[in-house]
GROMACS .gro file of C-alpha atoms in nm:
model
  277
    1MET     CA    1  -5.085   6.437   2.764
    2LYS     CA    2  -4.846   6.279   3.013
    3LEU     CA    3  -4.974   6.256   3.370
    4ILE     CA    4  -4.764   6.190   3.678
    5THR     CA    5  -4.786   6.146   4.051
    6CYS     CA    6  -4.498   6.304   4.237
    7LEU     CA    7  -4.374   6.418   4.573
    8TYR     CA    8  -4.344   6.796   4.604
    9LYS     CA    9  -4.242   6.961   4.932
   10GLY     CA   10  -4.336   6.647   5.118
   11GLU     CA   11  -4.683   6.625   4.964
   12GLU     CA   12  -4.811   6.376   4.707
   13ARG     CA   13  -4.941   6.564   4.404
   14VAL     CA   14  -5.094   6.482   4.065
   15GLY     CA   15  -4.987   6.679   3.762
   16LYS     CA   16  -4.925   6.692   3.391
   17LEU     CA   17  -4.590   6.732   3.221
   18THR     CA   18  -4.539   7.053   3.025
   19GLU     CA   19  -4.239   7.213   2.854
   20ALA     CA   20  -4.194   7.425   3.166
   21GLY     CA   21  -4.213   7.137   3.414
   22VAL     CA   22  -4.502   6.994   3.615
   23ALA     CA   23  -4.841   7.167   3.632
   24PHE     CA   24  -5.040   7.036   3.927
   25LEU     CA   25  -5.404   6.934   3.885
   26PRO     CA   26  -5.684   6.976   4.144
   27TYR     CA   27  -5.723   6.611   4.241
   28PRO     CA   28  -5.611   6.434   4.560
   29ASP     CA   29  -5.468   6.139   4.369
   30MET     CA   30  -5.456   5.977   4.025
   31ASN     CA   31  -5.750   5.747   4.097
   32ALA     CA   32  -5.967   6.052   4.159
   33LEU     CA   33  -5.852   6.212   3.833
   34ILE     CA   34  -5.925   5.895   3.637
   35GLU     CA   35  -6.270   5.861   3.790
   36ALA     CA   36  -6.350   6.226   3.713
   37GLY     CA   37  -6.229   6.174   3.357
   38ASP     CA   38  -6.173   6.548   3.312
   39LEU     CA   39  -5.843   6.635   3.146
   40THR     CA   40  -5.948   6.997   3.101
   41ALA     CA   41  -5.936   7.088   3.471
   42PRO     CA   42  -5.735   7.406   3.532
   43ALA     CA   43  -5.372   7.345   3.623
   44GLY     CA   44  -5.145   7.551   3.844
   45ARG     CA   45  -4.828   7.729   3.738
   46PRO     CA   46  -4.561   7.473   3.642
   47VAL     CA   47  -4.276   7.396   3.877
   48PRO     CA   48  -3.941   7.267   3.745
   49LEU     CA   49  -3.927   6.891   3.705
   50GLU     CA   50  -3.610   6.872   3.915
   51GLU     CA   51  -3.806   7.001   4.216
   52VAL     CA   52  -4.030   6.692   4.231
   53ARG     CA   53  -3.966   6.322   4.286
   54LEU     CA   54  -4.159   6.092   4.057
   55LEU     CA   55  -4.377   5.828   4.219
   56ALA     CA   56  -4.567   5.546   4.051
   57PRO     CA   57  -4.845   5.720   3.854
   58ILE     CA   58  -5.103   5.513   4.046
   59PRO     CA   59  -4.921   5.449   4.376
   60ARG     CA   60  -5.206   5.251   4.532
   61PRO     CA   61  -5.415   5.065   4.274
   62ARG     CA   62  -5.772   5.013   4.389
   63GLN     CA   63  -5.770   4.645   4.290
   64ASP     CA   64  -5.521   4.376   4.201
   65VAL     CA   65  -5.354   4.426   3.863
   66ILE     CA   66  -5.503   4.197   3.596
   67CYS     CA   67  -5.224   4.034   3.395
   68LEU     CA   68  -5.196   3.833   3.076
   69GLY     CA   69  -4.949   3.549   3.061
   70MET     CA   70  -4.764   3.441   2.747
   71ASN     CA   71  -4.925   3.700   2.521
   72TYR     CA   72  -4.638   3.721   2.271
   73ARG     CA   73  -4.556   3.412   2.060
   74ASP     CA   74  -4.182   3.433   2.120
   75HIS     CA   75  -4.225   3.453   2.498
   76GLU     CA   76  -4.474   3.165   2.493
   77LYS     CA   77  -4.205   2.949   2.332
   78GLU     CA   78  -3.923   3.047   2.568
   79ALA     CA   79  -4.143   2.995   2.875
   80ALA     CA   80  -4.241   2.643   2.765
   81LYS     CA   81  -3.875   2.564   2.699
   82TYR     CA   82  -3.781   2.676   3.050
   83ASP     CA   83  -4.051   2.471   3.226
   84ALA     CA   84  -4.294   2.282   3.004
   85ASP     CA   85  -4.504   2.165   3.298
   86ALA     CA   86  -4.559   2.517   3.430
   87PHE     CA   87  -4.593   2.713   3.105
   88THR     CA   88  -4.720   2.493   2.822
   89LYS     CA   89  -5.062   2.605   2.695
   90ASP     CA   90  -5.303   2.330   2.589
   91LYS     CA   91  -5.564   2.573   2.454
   92PRO     CA   92  -5.547   2.905   2.265
   93ALA     CA   93  -5.743   3.089   2.534
   94ALA     CA   94  -5.587   3.387   2.710
   95VAL     CA   95  -5.403   3.318   3.035
   96TYR     CA   96  -5.515   3.555   3.311
   97PHE     CA   97  -5.368   3.599   3.657
   98SER     CA   98  -5.339   3.883   3.905
   99LYS     CA   99  -5.073   4.066   4.101
  100ARG     CA  100  -5.152   4.185   4.451
  101VAL     CA  101  -5.020   4.540   4.487
  102SER     CA  102  -5.041   4.724   4.818
  103ARG     CA  103  -4.816   4.995   4.669
  104ALA     CA  104  -4.666   5.014   4.322
  105GLY     CA  105  -4.291   5.062   4.282
  106ASP     CA  106  -4.171   5.409   4.186
  107PRO     CA  107  -3.965   5.511   3.883
  108ASP     CA  108  -3.596   5.504   3.983
  109GLY     CA  109  -3.705   5.282   4.271
  110VAL     CA  110  -3.596   4.950   4.415
  111ILE     CA  111  -3.683   4.587   4.340
  112PRO     CA  112  -3.640   4.389   4.665
  113ARG     CA  113  -3.405   4.093   4.636
  114TYR     CA  114  -3.566   3.875   4.911
  115GLU     CA  115  -3.251   3.675   4.990
  116GLY     CA  116  -3.345   3.337   5.135
  117LEU     CA  117  -3.692   3.343   4.982
  118VAL     CA  118  -3.627   3.408   4.613
  119GLU     CA  119  -3.343   3.252   4.415
  120ARG     CA  120  -3.464   3.315   4.058
  121LEU     CA  121  -3.565   3.680   4.028
  122ASP     CA  122  -3.683   3.788   3.683
  123TYR     CA  123  -3.808   4.094   3.494
  124GLU     CA  124  -4.088   4.144   3.237
  125ALA     CA  125  -4.143   4.471   3.048
  126GLU     CA  126  -4.512   4.521   2.975
  127LEU     CA  127  -4.757   4.775   2.840
  128ALA     CA  128  -5.019   4.846   3.106
  129VAL     CA  129  -5.367   4.959   3.002
  130ILE     CA  130  -5.561   5.180   3.244
  131ILE     CA  131  -5.940   5.166   3.232
  132GLY     CA  132  -6.103   5.511   3.239
  133LYS     CA  133  -6.470   5.438   3.305
  134THR     CA  134  -6.682   5.153   3.434
  135ALA     CA  135  -6.674   4.876   3.177
  136LYS     CA  136  -6.937   4.601   3.170
  137ASN     CA  137  -7.037   4.399   2.862
  138VAL     CA  138  -6.816   4.610   2.637
  139LYS     CA  139  -6.786   4.504   2.273
  140ALA     CA  140  -6.440   4.491   2.118
  141GLU     CA  141  -6.519   4.765   1.869
  142GLU     CA  142  -6.605   4.999   2.157
  143ALA     CA  143  -6.314   4.904   2.386
  144GLY     CA  144  -6.096   5.201   2.295
  145GLU     CA  145  -6.356   5.436   2.440
  146TYR     CA  146  -6.302   5.283   2.785
  147ILE     CA  147  -5.925   5.335   2.803
  148PHE     CA  148  -5.788   5.626   3.003
  149GLY     CA  149  -5.425   5.574   2.912
  150TYR     CA  150  -5.113   5.359   2.914
  151THR     CA  151  -4.802   5.318   3.125
  152VAL     CA  152  -4.499   5.092   3.165
  153LEU     CA  153  -4.513   4.801   3.410
  154ASN     CA  154  -4.235   4.565   3.514
  155ASP     CA  155  -4.398   4.234   3.605
  156VAL     CA  156  -4.121   4.127   3.843
  157SER     CA  157  -4.141   3.753   3.901
  158ALA     CA  158  -3.992   3.502   4.143
  159ARG     CA  159  -3.965   3.206   3.905
  160ASP     CA  160  -3.894   2.953   4.180
  161LEU     CA  161  -4.207   3.055   4.372
  162GLN     CA  162  -4.410   3.081   4.052
  163THR     CA  163  -4.328   2.730   3.932
  164GLY     CA  164  -4.290   2.570   4.274
  165HIS     CA  165  -4.640   2.660   4.388
  166LYS     CA  166  -4.798   2.552   4.054
  167GLN     CA  167  -4.978   2.887   4.034
  168TRP     CA  168  -4.847   3.237   3.984
  169TYR     CA  169  -5.005   3.460   4.247
  170PHE     CA  170  -4.742   3.440   4.522
  171GLY     CA  171  -4.441   3.455   4.290
  172LYS     CA  172  -4.579   3.765   4.120
  173SER     CA  173  -4.714   3.954   4.422
  174LEU     CA  174  -4.432   4.013   4.669
  175ASP     CA  175  -4.403   4.369   4.794
  176GLY     CA  176  -4.212   4.579   4.542
  177PHE     CA  177  -4.277   4.346   4.249
  178THR     CA  178  -4.486   4.597   4.049
  179PRO     CA  179  -4.278   4.897   3.943
  180LEU     CA  180  -4.496   5.136   3.743
  181GLY     CA  181  -4.433   5.454   3.543
  182PRO     CA  182  -4.278   5.694   3.477
  183CYS     CA  183  -4.607   5.849   3.360
  184ILE     CA  184  -4.947   5.777   3.210
  185LEU     CA  185  -4.976   5.856   2.840
  186THR     CA  186  -5.341   5.948   2.784
  187ALA     CA  187  -5.526   5.739   2.527
  188ASP     CA  188  -5.578   6.031   2.290
  189GLU     CA  189  -5.200   6.053   2.234
  190THR     CA  190  -5.170   5.728   2.039
  191ALA     CA  191  -5.370   5.529   1.787
  192PHE     CA  192  -5.583   5.238   1.902
  193PRO     CA  193  -5.476   4.968   1.922
  194PRO     CA  194  -5.134   5.104   2.018
  195ALA     CA  195  -4.839   4.980   1.812
  196LEU     CA  196  -4.549   5.089   2.033
  197ASP     CA  197  -4.193   4.963   2.053
  198ILE     CA  198  -4.123   4.789   2.384
  199SER     CA  199  -3.782   4.692   2.522
  200CYS     CA  200  -3.592   4.605   2.838
  201ALA     CA  201  -3.224   4.636   2.926
  202VAL     CA  202  -3.035   4.501   3.227
  203ASN     CA  203  -2.715   4.686   3.315
  204GLY     CA  204  -2.724   4.840   2.968
  205GLU     CA  205  -2.757   4.506   2.787
  206GLU     CA  206  -3.073   4.490   2.578
  207ARG     CA  207  -3.266   4.175   2.665
  208GLN     CA  208  -3.614   4.237   2.522
  209ARG     CA  209  -3.734   4.416   2.207
  210SER     CA  210  -4.072   4.390   2.036
  211ASN     CA  211  -4.382   4.591   1.951
  212THR     CA  212  -4.722   4.592   2.118
  213ALA     CA  213  -4.885   4.528   1.781
  214LEU     CA  214  -4.768   4.167   1.822
  215LEU     CA  215  -4.995   4.081   2.115
  216ILE     CA  216  -5.163   3.743   2.067
  217HIS     CA  217  -5.480   3.852   2.246
  218SER     CA  218  -5.569   4.210   2.154
  219ILE     CA  219  -5.647   4.479   2.408
  220ALA     CA  220  -5.996   4.515   2.262
  221GLY     CA  221  -6.059   4.141   2.279
  222VAL     CA  222  -5.933   4.122   2.636
  223ILE     CA  223  -6.160   4.405   2.750
  224GLU     CA  224  -6.457   4.243   2.578
  225GLU     CA  225  -6.387   3.903   2.734
  226LEU     CA  226  -6.317   4.030   3.084
  227SER     CA  227  -6.609   4.274   3.094
  228ALA     CA  228  -6.849   4.000   2.987
  229GLY     CA  229  -6.807   3.845   3.330
  230MET     CA  230  -6.667   4.114   3.560
  231THR     CA  231  -6.700   4.487   3.608
  232LEU     CA  232  -6.382   4.679   3.530
  233LEU     CA  233  -6.377   4.993   3.743
  234PRO     CA  234  -6.205   5.322   3.659
  235GLY     CA  235  -5.836   5.288   3.742
  236THR     CA  236  -5.823   4.913   3.673
  237ILE     CA  237  -5.478   4.821   3.543
  238ILE     CA  238  -5.439   4.547   3.281
  239ALA     CA  239  -5.082   4.430   3.211
  240THR     CA  240  -5.080   4.297   2.855
  241GLY     CA  241  -4.789   4.050   2.869
  242THR     CA  242  -4.418   4.050   2.796
  243PRO     CA  243  -4.213   3.963   2.485
  244ALA     CA  244  -3.923   3.718   2.468
  245GLY     CA  245  -3.595   3.793   2.640
  246VAL     CA  246  -3.680   3.748   3.006
  247GLY     CA  247  -3.412   3.603   3.229
  248MET     CA  248  -3.548   3.249   3.227
  249GLY     CA  249  -3.541   3.249   2.846
  250PHE     CA  250  -3.160   3.239   2.822
  251ASP     CA  251  -2.938   2.932   2.833
  252PRO     CA  252  -2.815   2.948   3.101
  253PRO     CA  253  -3.081   3.174   3.254
  254LYS     CA  254  -2.991   3.535   3.336
  255PHE     CA  255  -3.173   3.603   3.661
  256LEU     CA  256  -3.141   3.932   3.846
  257LYS     CA  257  -2.892   3.986   4.127
  258SER     CA  258  -2.831   4.263   4.377
  259GLY     CA  259  -2.713   4.583   4.214
  260ASP     CA  260  -2.862   4.509   3.871
  261VAL     CA  261  -3.031   4.802   3.698
  262VAL     CA  262  -3.343   4.717   3.495
  263GLU     CA  263  -3.478   4.966   3.239
  264CYS     CA  264  -3.814   4.897   3.076
  265THR     CA  265  -3.895   5.133   2.790
  266ILE     CA  266  -4.207   5.185   2.578
  267GLN     CA  267  -4.217   5.425   2.286
  268ASN     CA  268  -4.383   5.762   2.363
  269ILE     CA  269  -4.427   5.674   2.731
  270GLY     CA  270  -4.073   5.659   2.867
  271THR     CA  271  -3.836   5.444   3.068
  272LEU     CA  272  -3.911   5.275   3.400
  273LYS     CA  273  -3.582   5.225   3.583
  274SER     CA  274  -3.537   5.004   3.888
  275THR     CA  275  -3.238   4.881   4.091
  276VAL     CA  276  -3.229   4.539   4.258
  277ARG     CA  277  -3.142   4.556   4.628
   0.00000   0.00000   0.00000
């Protein structure tokens, strides 16, 4: 099942995609649907897809997004080449950080350029995992049972702020730096762990291509490790990392500029399109 949040006649609605369009579900928002965990709730008559405007599937995450850094080998290498001091890993442990998100960016939305503040604006296509029920002390072999679904996340990054401050929070958390969507693919629609093609194109030029089967730290292992020390609530979003091909990985770097169109695509989920302005 593919679930969306959309704007219909001026009202924010939650629905599922059908062959006939969008069938609305009886929940005030996606967080409420996830917490209820009931995908069998009766849906209304579908309305044509062209009559709604897609929003981020979880417009207002309840907590900061949990992110993994350098979770593909090829990206780990290109990041260290760009700035060894900022990105070289001394230990094999997972790198965790968070993105503050007051509101997630919509599909076909805008990435703010922040002229005068950001000079090196970058993109990162990522598979985002959405937790479906309270997870505490979860074992890896049980992790799949705690996943509600998956979506596409663009971990937009200000590389100059990220490296200049010697930590990643500010450079990853500016308003508009977390485009999300276009939908949530429910966990029952793909095998676990998911092995999905992931790619990113800028102005039609493919920059990133990989598969989520190549994650260094598995989704199950990450859930086990995190839940050993923190409670993951329903609706928690975990961004699993990006493959090689980000702007800083090129020589010379290919950072984003005003007018650029970024398209992040994951197999079976869809394409998250954003324009830099």
